Coordinates of C-alpha atoms in Angstrom, one line a residue:
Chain A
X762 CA 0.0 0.0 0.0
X763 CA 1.6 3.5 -1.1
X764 CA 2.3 6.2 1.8
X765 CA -0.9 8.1 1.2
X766 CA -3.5 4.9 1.4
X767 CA -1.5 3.8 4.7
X768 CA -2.4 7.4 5.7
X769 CA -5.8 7.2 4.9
X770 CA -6.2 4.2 6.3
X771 CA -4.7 5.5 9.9
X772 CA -6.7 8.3 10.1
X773 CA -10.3 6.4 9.4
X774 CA -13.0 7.2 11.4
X775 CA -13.4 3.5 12.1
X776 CA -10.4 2.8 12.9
X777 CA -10.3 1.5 16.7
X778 CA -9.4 4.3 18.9
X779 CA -7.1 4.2 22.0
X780 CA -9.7 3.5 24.8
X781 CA -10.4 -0.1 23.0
X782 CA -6.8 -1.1 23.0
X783 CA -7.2 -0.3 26.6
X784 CA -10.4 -2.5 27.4
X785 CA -8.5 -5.3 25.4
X786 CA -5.2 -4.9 26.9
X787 CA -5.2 -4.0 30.2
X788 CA -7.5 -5.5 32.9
X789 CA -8.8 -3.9 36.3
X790 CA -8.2 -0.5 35.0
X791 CA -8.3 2.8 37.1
X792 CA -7.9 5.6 35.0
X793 CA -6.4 9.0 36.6
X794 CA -7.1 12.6 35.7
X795 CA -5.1 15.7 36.0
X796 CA -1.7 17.0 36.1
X797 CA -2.0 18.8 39.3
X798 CA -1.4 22.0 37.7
X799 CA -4.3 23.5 35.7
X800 CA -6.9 21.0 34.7
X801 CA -7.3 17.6 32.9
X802 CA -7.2 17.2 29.5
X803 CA -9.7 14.5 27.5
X804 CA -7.2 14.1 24.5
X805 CA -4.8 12.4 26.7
X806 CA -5.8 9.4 29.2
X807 CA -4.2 8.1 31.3
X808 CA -4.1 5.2 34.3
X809 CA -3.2 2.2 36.1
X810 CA -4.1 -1.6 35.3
X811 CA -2.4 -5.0 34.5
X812 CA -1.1 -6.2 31.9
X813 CA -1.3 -9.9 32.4
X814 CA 0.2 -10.5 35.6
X815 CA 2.4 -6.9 35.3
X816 CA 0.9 -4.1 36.7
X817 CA 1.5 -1.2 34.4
X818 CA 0.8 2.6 34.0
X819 CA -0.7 3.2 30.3
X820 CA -0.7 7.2 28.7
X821 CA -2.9 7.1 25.7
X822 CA -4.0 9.8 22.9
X823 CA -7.9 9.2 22.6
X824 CA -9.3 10.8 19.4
X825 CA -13.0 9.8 20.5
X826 CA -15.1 7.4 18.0
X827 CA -18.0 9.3 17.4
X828 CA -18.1 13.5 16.6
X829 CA -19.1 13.7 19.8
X830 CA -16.5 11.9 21.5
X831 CA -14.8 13.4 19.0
X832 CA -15.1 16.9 19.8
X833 CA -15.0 15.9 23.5
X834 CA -11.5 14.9 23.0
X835 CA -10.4 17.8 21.2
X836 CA -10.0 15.3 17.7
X837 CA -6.8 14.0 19.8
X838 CA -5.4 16.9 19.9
X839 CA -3.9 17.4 23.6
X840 CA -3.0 20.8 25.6
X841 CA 0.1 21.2 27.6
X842 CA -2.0 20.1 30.8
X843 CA -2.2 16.3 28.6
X844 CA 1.6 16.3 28.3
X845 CA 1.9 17.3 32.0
X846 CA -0.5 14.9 32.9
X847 CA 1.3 12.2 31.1
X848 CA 4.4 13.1 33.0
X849 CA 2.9 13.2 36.5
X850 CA 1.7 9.5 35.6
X851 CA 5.1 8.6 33.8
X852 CA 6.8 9.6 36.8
X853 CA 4.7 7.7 39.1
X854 CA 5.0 4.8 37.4
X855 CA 9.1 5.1 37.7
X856 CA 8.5 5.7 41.7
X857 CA 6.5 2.4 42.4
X858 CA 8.6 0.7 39.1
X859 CA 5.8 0.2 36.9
X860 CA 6.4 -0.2 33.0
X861 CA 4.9 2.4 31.2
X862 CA 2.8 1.6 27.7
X863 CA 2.2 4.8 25.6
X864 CA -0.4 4.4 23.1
X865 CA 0.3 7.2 20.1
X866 CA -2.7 8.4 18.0
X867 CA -2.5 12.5 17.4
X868 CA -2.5 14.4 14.4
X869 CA -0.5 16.7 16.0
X870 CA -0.3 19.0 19.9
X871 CA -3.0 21.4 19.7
X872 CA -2.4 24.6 18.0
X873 CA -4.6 27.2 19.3
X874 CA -4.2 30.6 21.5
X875 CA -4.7 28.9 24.9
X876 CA -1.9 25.9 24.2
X877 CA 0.7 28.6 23.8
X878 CA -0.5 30.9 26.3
X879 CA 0.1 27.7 28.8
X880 CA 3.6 26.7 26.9
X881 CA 2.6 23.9 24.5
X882 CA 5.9 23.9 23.6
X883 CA 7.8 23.6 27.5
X884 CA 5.5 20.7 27.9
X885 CA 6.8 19.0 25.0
X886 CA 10.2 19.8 26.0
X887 CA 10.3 18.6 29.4
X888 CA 8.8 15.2 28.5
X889 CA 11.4 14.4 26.1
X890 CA 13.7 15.3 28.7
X891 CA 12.3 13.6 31.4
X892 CA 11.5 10.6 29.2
X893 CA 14.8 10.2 28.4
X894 CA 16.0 9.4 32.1
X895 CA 12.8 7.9 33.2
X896 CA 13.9 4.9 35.4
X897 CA 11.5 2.9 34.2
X898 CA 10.9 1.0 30.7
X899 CA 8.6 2.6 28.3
X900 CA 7.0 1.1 25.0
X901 CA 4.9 3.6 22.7
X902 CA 3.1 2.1 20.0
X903 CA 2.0 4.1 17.1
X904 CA -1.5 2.6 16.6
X905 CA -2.6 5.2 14.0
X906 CA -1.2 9.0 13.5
X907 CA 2.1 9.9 15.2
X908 CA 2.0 13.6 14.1
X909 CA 5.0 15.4 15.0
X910 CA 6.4 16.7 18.4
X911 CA 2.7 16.2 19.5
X912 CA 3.3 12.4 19.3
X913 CA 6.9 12.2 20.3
X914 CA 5.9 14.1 23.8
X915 CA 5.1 10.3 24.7
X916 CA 7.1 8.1 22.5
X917 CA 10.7 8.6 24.2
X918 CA 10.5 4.9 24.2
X919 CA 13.0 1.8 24.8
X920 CA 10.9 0.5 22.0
X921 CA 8.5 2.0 19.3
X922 CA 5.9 -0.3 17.7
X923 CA 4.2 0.6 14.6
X924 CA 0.9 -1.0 13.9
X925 CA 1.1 -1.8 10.1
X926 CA -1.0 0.8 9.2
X927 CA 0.4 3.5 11.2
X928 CA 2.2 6.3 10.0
X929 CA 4.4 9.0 11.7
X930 CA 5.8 12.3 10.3
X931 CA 7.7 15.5 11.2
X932 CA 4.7 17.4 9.7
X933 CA 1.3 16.6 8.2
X934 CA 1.6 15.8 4.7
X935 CA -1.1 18.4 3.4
X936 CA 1.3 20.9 5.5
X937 CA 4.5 19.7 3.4
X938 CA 2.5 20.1 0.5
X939 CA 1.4 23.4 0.9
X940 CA 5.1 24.7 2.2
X941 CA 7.3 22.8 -0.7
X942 CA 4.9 22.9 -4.2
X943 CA 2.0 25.9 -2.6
X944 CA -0.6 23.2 -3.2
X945 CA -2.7 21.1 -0.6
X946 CA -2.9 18.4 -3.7
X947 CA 0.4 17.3 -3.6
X948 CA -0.3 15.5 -0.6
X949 CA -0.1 12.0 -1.6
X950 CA 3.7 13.0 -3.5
X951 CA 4.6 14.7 0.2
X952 CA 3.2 11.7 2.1
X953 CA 5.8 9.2 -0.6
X954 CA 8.8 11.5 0.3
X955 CA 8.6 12.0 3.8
X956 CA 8.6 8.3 4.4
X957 CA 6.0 7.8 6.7
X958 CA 4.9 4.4 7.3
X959 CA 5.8 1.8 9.8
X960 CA 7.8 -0.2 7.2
X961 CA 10.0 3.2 7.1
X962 CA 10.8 3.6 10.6
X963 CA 11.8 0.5 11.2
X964 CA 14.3 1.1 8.1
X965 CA 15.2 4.3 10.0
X966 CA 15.8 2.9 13.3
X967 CA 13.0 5.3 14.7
X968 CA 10.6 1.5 15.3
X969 CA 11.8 -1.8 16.2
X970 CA 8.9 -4.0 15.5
X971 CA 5.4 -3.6 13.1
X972 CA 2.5 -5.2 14.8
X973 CA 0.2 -6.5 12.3
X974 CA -3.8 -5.0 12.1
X975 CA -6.8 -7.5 12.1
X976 CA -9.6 -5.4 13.6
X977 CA -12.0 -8.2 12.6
X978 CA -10.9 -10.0 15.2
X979 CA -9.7 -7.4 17.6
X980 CA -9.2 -9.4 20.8
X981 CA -6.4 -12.2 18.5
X982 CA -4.7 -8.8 17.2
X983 CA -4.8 -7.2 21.2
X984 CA -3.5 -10.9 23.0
X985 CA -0.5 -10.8 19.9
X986 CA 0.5 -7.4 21.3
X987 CA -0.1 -7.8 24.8
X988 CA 2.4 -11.4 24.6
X989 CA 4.8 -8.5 22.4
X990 CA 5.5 -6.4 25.4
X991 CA 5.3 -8.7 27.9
X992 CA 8.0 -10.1 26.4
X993 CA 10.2 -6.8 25.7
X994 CA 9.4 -5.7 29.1
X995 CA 10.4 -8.4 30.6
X996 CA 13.9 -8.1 28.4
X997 CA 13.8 -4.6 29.7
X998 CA 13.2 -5.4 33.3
X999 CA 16.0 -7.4 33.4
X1000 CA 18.7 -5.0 32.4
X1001 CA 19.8 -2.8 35.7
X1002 CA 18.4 0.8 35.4
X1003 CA 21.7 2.6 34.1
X1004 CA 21.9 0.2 31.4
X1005 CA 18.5 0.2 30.4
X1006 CA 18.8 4.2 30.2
X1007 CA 22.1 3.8 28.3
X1008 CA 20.7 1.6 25.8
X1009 CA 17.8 4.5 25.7
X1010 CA 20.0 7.3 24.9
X1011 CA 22.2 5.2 22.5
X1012 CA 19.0 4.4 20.9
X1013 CA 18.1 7.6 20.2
X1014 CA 21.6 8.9 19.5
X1015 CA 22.0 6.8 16.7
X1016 CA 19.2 8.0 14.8
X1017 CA 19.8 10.2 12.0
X1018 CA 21.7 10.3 8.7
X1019 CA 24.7 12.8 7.9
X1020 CA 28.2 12.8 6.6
X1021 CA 31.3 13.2 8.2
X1022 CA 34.2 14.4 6.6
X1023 CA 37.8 14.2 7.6
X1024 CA 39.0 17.0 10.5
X1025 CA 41.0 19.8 8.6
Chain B
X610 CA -17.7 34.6 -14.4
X611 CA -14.7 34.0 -12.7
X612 CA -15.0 36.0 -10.4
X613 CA -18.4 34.1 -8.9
X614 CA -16.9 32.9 -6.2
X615 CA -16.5 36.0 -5.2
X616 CA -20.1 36.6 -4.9
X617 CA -20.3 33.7 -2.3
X618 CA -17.3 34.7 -0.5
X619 CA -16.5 36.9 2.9
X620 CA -15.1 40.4 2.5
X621 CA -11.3 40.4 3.2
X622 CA -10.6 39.4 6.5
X623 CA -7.9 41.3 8.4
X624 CA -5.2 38.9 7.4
X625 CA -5.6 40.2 3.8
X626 CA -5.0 43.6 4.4
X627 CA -1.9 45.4 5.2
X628 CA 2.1 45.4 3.9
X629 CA 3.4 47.3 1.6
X630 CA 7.0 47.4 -0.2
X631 CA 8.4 50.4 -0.5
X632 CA 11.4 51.7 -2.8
X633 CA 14.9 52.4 -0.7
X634 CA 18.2 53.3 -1.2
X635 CA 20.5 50.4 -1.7
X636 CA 22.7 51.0 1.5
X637 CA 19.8 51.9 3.7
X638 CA 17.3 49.5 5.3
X639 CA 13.9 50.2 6.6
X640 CA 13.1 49.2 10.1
X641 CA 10.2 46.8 9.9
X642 CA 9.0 48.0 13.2
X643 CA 9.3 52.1 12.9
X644 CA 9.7 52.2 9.3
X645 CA 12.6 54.5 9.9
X646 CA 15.2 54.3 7.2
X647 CA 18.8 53.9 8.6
X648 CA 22.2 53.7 6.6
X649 CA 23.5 49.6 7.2
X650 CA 26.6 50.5 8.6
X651 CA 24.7 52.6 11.2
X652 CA 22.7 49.7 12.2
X653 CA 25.9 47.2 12.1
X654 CA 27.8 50.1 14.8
X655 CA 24.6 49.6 16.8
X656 CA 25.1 45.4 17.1
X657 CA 22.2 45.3 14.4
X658 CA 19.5 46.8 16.6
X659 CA 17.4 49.8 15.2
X660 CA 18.6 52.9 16.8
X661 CA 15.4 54.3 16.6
X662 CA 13.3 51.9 18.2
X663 CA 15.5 49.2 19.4
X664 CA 13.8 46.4 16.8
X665 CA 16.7 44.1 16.5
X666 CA 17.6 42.8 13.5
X667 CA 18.3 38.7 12.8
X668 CA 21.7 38.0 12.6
X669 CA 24.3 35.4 11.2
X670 CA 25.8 32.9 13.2
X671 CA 29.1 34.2 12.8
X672 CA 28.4 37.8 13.3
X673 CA 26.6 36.8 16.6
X674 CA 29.9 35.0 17.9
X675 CA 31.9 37.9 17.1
X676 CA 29.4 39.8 19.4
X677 CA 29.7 37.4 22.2
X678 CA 32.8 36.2 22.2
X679 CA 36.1 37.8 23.2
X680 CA 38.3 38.1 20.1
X681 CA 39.9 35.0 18.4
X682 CA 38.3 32.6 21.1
X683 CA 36.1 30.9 19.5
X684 CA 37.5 27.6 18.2
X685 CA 34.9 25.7 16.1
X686 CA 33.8 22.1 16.6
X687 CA 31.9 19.3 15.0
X688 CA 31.7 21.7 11.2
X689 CA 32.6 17.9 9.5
X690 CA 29.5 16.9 10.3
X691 CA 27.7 17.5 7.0
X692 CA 24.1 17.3 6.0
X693 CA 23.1 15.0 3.6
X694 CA 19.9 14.3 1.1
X695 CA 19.0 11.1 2.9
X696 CA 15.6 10.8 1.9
X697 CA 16.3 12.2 -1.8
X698 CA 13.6 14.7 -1.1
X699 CA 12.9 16.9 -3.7
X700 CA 14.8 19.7 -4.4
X701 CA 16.7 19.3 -1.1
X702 CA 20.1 18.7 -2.4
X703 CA 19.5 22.0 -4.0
X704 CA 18.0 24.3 -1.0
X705 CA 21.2 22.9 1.2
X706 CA 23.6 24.4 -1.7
X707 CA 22.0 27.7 -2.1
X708 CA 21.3 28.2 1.7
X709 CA 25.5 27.2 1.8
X710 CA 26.6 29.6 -0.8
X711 CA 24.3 32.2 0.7
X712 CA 25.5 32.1 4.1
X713 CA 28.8 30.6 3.9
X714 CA 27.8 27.9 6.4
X715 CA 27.6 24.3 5.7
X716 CA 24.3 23.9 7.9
X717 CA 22.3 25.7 10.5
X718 CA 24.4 26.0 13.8
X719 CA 28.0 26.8 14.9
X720 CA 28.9 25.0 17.4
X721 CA 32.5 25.1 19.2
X722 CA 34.3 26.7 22.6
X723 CA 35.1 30.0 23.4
X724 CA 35.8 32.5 26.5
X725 CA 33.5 35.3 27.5
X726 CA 34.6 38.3 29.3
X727 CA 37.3 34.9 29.8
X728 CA 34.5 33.0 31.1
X729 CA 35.2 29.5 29.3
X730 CA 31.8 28.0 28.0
X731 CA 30.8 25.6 25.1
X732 CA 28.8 27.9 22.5
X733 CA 26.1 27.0 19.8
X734 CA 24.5 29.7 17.3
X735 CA 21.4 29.1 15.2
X736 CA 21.6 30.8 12.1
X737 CA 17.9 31.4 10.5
X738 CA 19.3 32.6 7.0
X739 CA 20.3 28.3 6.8
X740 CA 16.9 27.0 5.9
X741 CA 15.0 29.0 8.3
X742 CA 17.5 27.5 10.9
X743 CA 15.5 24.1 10.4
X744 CA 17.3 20.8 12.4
X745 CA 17.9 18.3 10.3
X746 CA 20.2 15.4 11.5
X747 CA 23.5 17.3 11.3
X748 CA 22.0 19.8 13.0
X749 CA 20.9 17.7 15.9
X750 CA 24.1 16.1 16.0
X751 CA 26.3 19.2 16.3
X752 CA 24.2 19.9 18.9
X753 CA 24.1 16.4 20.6
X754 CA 28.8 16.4 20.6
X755 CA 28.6 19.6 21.4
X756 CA 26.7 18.9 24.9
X757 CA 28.7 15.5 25.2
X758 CA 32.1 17.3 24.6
X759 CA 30.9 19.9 27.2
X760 CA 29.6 17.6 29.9
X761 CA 33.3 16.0 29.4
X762 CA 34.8 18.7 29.8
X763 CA 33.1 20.3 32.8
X764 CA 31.8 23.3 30.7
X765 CA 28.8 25.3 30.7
X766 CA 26.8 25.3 27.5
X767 CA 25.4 28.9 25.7
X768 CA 22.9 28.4 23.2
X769 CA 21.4 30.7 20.5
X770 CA 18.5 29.1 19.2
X771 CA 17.2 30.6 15.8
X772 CA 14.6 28.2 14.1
X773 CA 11.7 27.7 12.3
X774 CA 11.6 23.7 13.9
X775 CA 12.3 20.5 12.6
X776 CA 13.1 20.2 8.8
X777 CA 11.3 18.3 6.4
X778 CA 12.9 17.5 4.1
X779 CA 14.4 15.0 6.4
X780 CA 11.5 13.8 7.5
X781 CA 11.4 11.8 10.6
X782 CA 14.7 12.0 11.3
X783 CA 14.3 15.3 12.0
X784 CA 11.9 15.0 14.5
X785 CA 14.0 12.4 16.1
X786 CA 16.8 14.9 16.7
X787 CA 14.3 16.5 19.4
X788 CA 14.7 13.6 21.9
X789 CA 18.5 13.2 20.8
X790 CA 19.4 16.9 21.8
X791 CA 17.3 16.4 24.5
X792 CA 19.0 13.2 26.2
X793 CA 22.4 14.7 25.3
X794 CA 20.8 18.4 27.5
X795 CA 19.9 15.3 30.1
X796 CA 23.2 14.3 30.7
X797 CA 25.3 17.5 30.8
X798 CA 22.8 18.8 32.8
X799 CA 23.1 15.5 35.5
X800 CA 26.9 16.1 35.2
X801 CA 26.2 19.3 36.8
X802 CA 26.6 21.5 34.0
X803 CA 24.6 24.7 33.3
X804 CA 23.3 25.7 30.1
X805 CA 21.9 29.4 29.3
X806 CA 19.7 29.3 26.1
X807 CA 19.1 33.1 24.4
X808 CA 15.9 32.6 22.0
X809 CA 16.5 34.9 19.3
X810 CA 13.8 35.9 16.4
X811 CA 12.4 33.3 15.7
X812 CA 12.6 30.3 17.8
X813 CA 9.6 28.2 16.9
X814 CA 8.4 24.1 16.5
X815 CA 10.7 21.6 17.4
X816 CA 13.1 23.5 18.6
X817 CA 10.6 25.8 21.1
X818 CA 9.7 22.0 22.2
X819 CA 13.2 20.7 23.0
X820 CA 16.5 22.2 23.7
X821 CA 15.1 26.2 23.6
X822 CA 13.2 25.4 26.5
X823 CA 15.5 22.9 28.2
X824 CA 18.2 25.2 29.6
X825 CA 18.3 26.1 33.5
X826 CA 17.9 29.7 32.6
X827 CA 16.2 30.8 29.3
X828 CA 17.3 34.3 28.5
X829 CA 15.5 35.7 24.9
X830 CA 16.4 39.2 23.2
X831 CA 13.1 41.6 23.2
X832 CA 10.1 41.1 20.7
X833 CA 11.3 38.0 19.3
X834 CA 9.0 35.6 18.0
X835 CA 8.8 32.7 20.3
X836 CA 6.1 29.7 20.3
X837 CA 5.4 26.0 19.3
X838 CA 2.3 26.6 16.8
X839 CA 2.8 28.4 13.7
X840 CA 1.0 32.0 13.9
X841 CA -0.6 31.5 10.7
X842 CA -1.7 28.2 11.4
X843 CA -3.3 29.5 14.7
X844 CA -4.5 32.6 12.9
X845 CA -6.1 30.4 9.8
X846 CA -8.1 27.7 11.9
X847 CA -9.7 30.8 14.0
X848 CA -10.1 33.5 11.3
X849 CA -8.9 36.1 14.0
X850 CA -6.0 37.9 14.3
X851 CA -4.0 37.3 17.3
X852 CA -2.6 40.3 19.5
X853 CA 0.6 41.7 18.2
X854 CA 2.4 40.9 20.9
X855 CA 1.5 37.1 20.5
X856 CA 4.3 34.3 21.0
X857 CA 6.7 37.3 21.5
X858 CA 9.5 37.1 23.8
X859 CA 7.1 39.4 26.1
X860 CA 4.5 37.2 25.8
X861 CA 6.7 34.6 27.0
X862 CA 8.1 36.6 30.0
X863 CA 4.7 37.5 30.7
X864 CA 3.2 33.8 30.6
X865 CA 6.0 32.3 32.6
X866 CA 8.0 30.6 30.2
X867 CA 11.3 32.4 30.3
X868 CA 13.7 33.7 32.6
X869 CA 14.6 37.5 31.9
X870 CA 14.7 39.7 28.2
X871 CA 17.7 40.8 27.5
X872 CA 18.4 43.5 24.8
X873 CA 21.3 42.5 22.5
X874 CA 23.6 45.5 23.9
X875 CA 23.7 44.0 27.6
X876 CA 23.8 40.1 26.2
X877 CA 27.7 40.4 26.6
X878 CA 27.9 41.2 29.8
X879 CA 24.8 39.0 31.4
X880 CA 26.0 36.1 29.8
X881 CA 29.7 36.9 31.3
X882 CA 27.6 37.2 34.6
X883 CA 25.7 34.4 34.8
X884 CA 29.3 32.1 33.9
X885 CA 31.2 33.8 36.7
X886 CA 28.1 33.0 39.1
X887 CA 27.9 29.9 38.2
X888 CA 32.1 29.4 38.3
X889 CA 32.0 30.2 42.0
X890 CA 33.8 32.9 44.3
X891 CA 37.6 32.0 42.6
X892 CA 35.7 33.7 39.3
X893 CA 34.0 36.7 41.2

């Protein structure tokens, strides 16, 4: 399937949305509101639960699946108070040493008056730094749009996953297309050259493993990906914390493409 | 008839009015805040601020250093590390060769050491004339050895951020240099390190949401554009036009999000300041 069908096809309206991942996944779920700050923000969820026999913390981006879930959850669009939110929960996951499972489905942070007023961009930033040194292992799975620096805010990750599906980009496709040819048309070229999909970022070292989609049978598809990080974080748990955060940082450090030429 | 569209269609809104060019001598330049015309080598003696109205101008990475910097100590690091057209994306190959032979640079930060007032600190200068100042993967890796190199080396970290975010033309990879700067900030800054950012005009996107906003103290130089959302984009999904003073330095100041604004004439010396603090009573 081309770049611009996978698109399509992550951003359908009946594509299953975070909270049903979390009914299939986790069991005895509490889920927790607000980042002790300014308020709660329904884009991002967030809670306690187990998976299998691990108690976990999970951070999810709902879109809703209906317009007015939908609209309720801001189209899955979260505020700085989501990304603070996430955090506080991140955080309290590394206290009692809880895994963390970050489900990633955003077209992008929310751009309107009141996400800068309350720094949609400082959020951002201090996840990926806290992420980075979290003692605790983290998995995000990309299970439909991983739009930008609103989807890495909770994908500083040991490991990615990639539903097969799922894309994720530095910018929307229609906004390439409107910045490099001046025409929202172009989006299925721009969605081909900025390498989108889940087969690309596991080329690029951004994703380690593509999880395949049958939403026919949802619960098969949900017990294949629950077994999948049960057994990485059970690889994960194993290392001692400084090396787990070493291979984090090495992970990370080693992404990206450049040439080095000789010292003069 | 081809105009009917017209017939179904709003009255201008207020982001289709306004701006006009005007004609100018060639060695003058009109201030885009007061409209005051200035000769260039006025505005040069005056570190490239408007001596009218203080407006100050955007600046080159290497002009900035010379600024900062005491003379001849700035010793450049990490330029080898060269951008490349990974993804074949079109017409990148070209934009990094023109954005090279306008500016000189080979990508869109200087990084290397240098002494201020002799204060010794690890230095990195966006320079928005490179592709807006967009981080690519070079970009993010400068960055990333130049924060290694100074947690190594026990040395505080300046940074001039100047960037329109993450570029796209690298796609992903771009994005991905976020939470690589950002681990690399992590660990000079568990080593004990201190780093200063100064946002300059503009620091927006991926940068606003990583290493801009990362340093212990965030200094930014007055009225200069600062947020995470495009203004346009903000300004086209509500048909409204935000307040002037909107994402601006001010703004930022005024919402908590940075530490003091600085104007470019006292950068020198607050920067000097804040090193010796930080270098204890042997530096007072």
């Amino acid at each position: 399937m081309a770049a611009y069908q996978k698109l399509k096809a992550a951003r359908a309206n009946d594509r299953p949305t975070a909270s049903a991942y979390i009914r299939q996944l986790f069991e005895n779920t509490l889920e927790l509101h607000g980042d002790r700050k300014f308020g709660d923000d329904p884009a991002m969820l967030g809670g306690v639960g187990w998976l299998g026999d691990l108690p976990v913390t999970y951070i999810a981006i709902e879109k809703g699946d209906s317009t007015q879930e939908r609209i309720r959850r801001n189209f899955g669009c979260p505020k700085p108070e989501g990304y603070r939110k996430a955090l506080r929960l991140m955080q309290q996951a590394e206290k009692f040493h809880r895994p963390v499972v970050c489900l990633v489905d955003t077209s992008g942070a929310y751009c309107g008056e009141d996400a800068e007023q309350r720094g949609q961009g400082q959020a951002i930033a201090d996840n990926l730094l806290q992420m980075m040194r979290l003692q605790t292992p983290v998995i995000s799975v990309v299970i439909g749009e991983g739009g930008s620096g609103g989807a890495l805010g909770i994908a500083v990750a040991d490991r990615v996953y990639m539903l097969e599906n799922a894309v994720y980009s530095v910018i929307s496709p229609e906004g390439c297309a409107s910045i490099i040819w001046k025409d929202a048309g172009m989006v299925a070229q721009a969605a081909e050259h900025l390498r989108i999909t889940a087969a690309d970022m596991v080329e690029l070292g951004v994703a380690e493993r593509v999880i395949p989609e049958n939403f026919e049978q949802f619960d098969q598809m949900c017990e294949q990906l629950k077994n999948q990080l049960l057994s990485d974080f059970a690889a994960l748990s194993a290392l001692p914390a400084e090396q787990m955060l070493q291979q984090r940082y090495a992970r990370f450090r080693s992404i990206g493409q450049y040439q080095e030429t000789e010292n003069a | 008839m081809n105009n009917i569209l017209g017939l179904f269609r709003k009255s201008g809104n207020q982001l289709e009015t306004g701006g006009s060019a005007g004609l100018q001598p060639a060695d003058t330049r009109q201030c885009p805040s007061c409209k005051c015309y200035e000769t260039k080598a006025a505005i040069r003696k005056n570190k490239s601020v408007c001596p009218h109205c203080g407006y100050h101008y955007r600046i080159g990475a290497r002009h900035r250093i010379r600024m900062i910097a005491d003379p001849n100590s700035f010793c450049e690091l990490f330029d080898n590390v060269r951008p490349q057209d990974s993804l074949r994306f079109p017409n990148y190959a070209q934009k990094l060769q023109n954005a090279a032979e306008a500016t000189g640079e080979t990508e869109a930060v200087v990084c290397g050491t240098a002494s201020i007032d002799g204060q010794p600190c690890a230095l990195f200068v966006m320079d928005a004339r490179f592709i807006m100042g967009s981080m690519g993967s070079a970009v993010g890796e400068r960055i990333a050895r130049l924060f290694e190199y100074a947690a190594a080396q026990q040395l505080p970290v300046i940074g001039f951020t100047a960037s329109g975010g993450a570029r796209m033309q690298e796609g992903i990879l771009s994005l991905m240099q976020m939470a690589k700067v950002s681990g690399a900030v992590g660990r000079h800054s568990e080593a004990g390190g201190l780093y200063v950012t100064v946002l300059t005009d503009p620091t927006t996107g991926g940068v606003t949401a990583s290493f801009a906003m990362q340093g212990d103290i965030i200094l930014a130089e007055p009225k200069a554009l600062v947020g995470f959302a495009g203004k346009r984009v903000i300004e086209q999904t509500t048909k409204r036009r935000l307040p002037a003073d909107f994402q601006s330095a001010e703004f930022m100041l005024q919402h908590g999000f940075i530490d003091a604004i600085v104007p470019r004439a006292r950068l020198r010396e607050t920067l000097a300041g804040l090193l010796r603090l930080h270098a204890g009573k042997e530096a007072r």
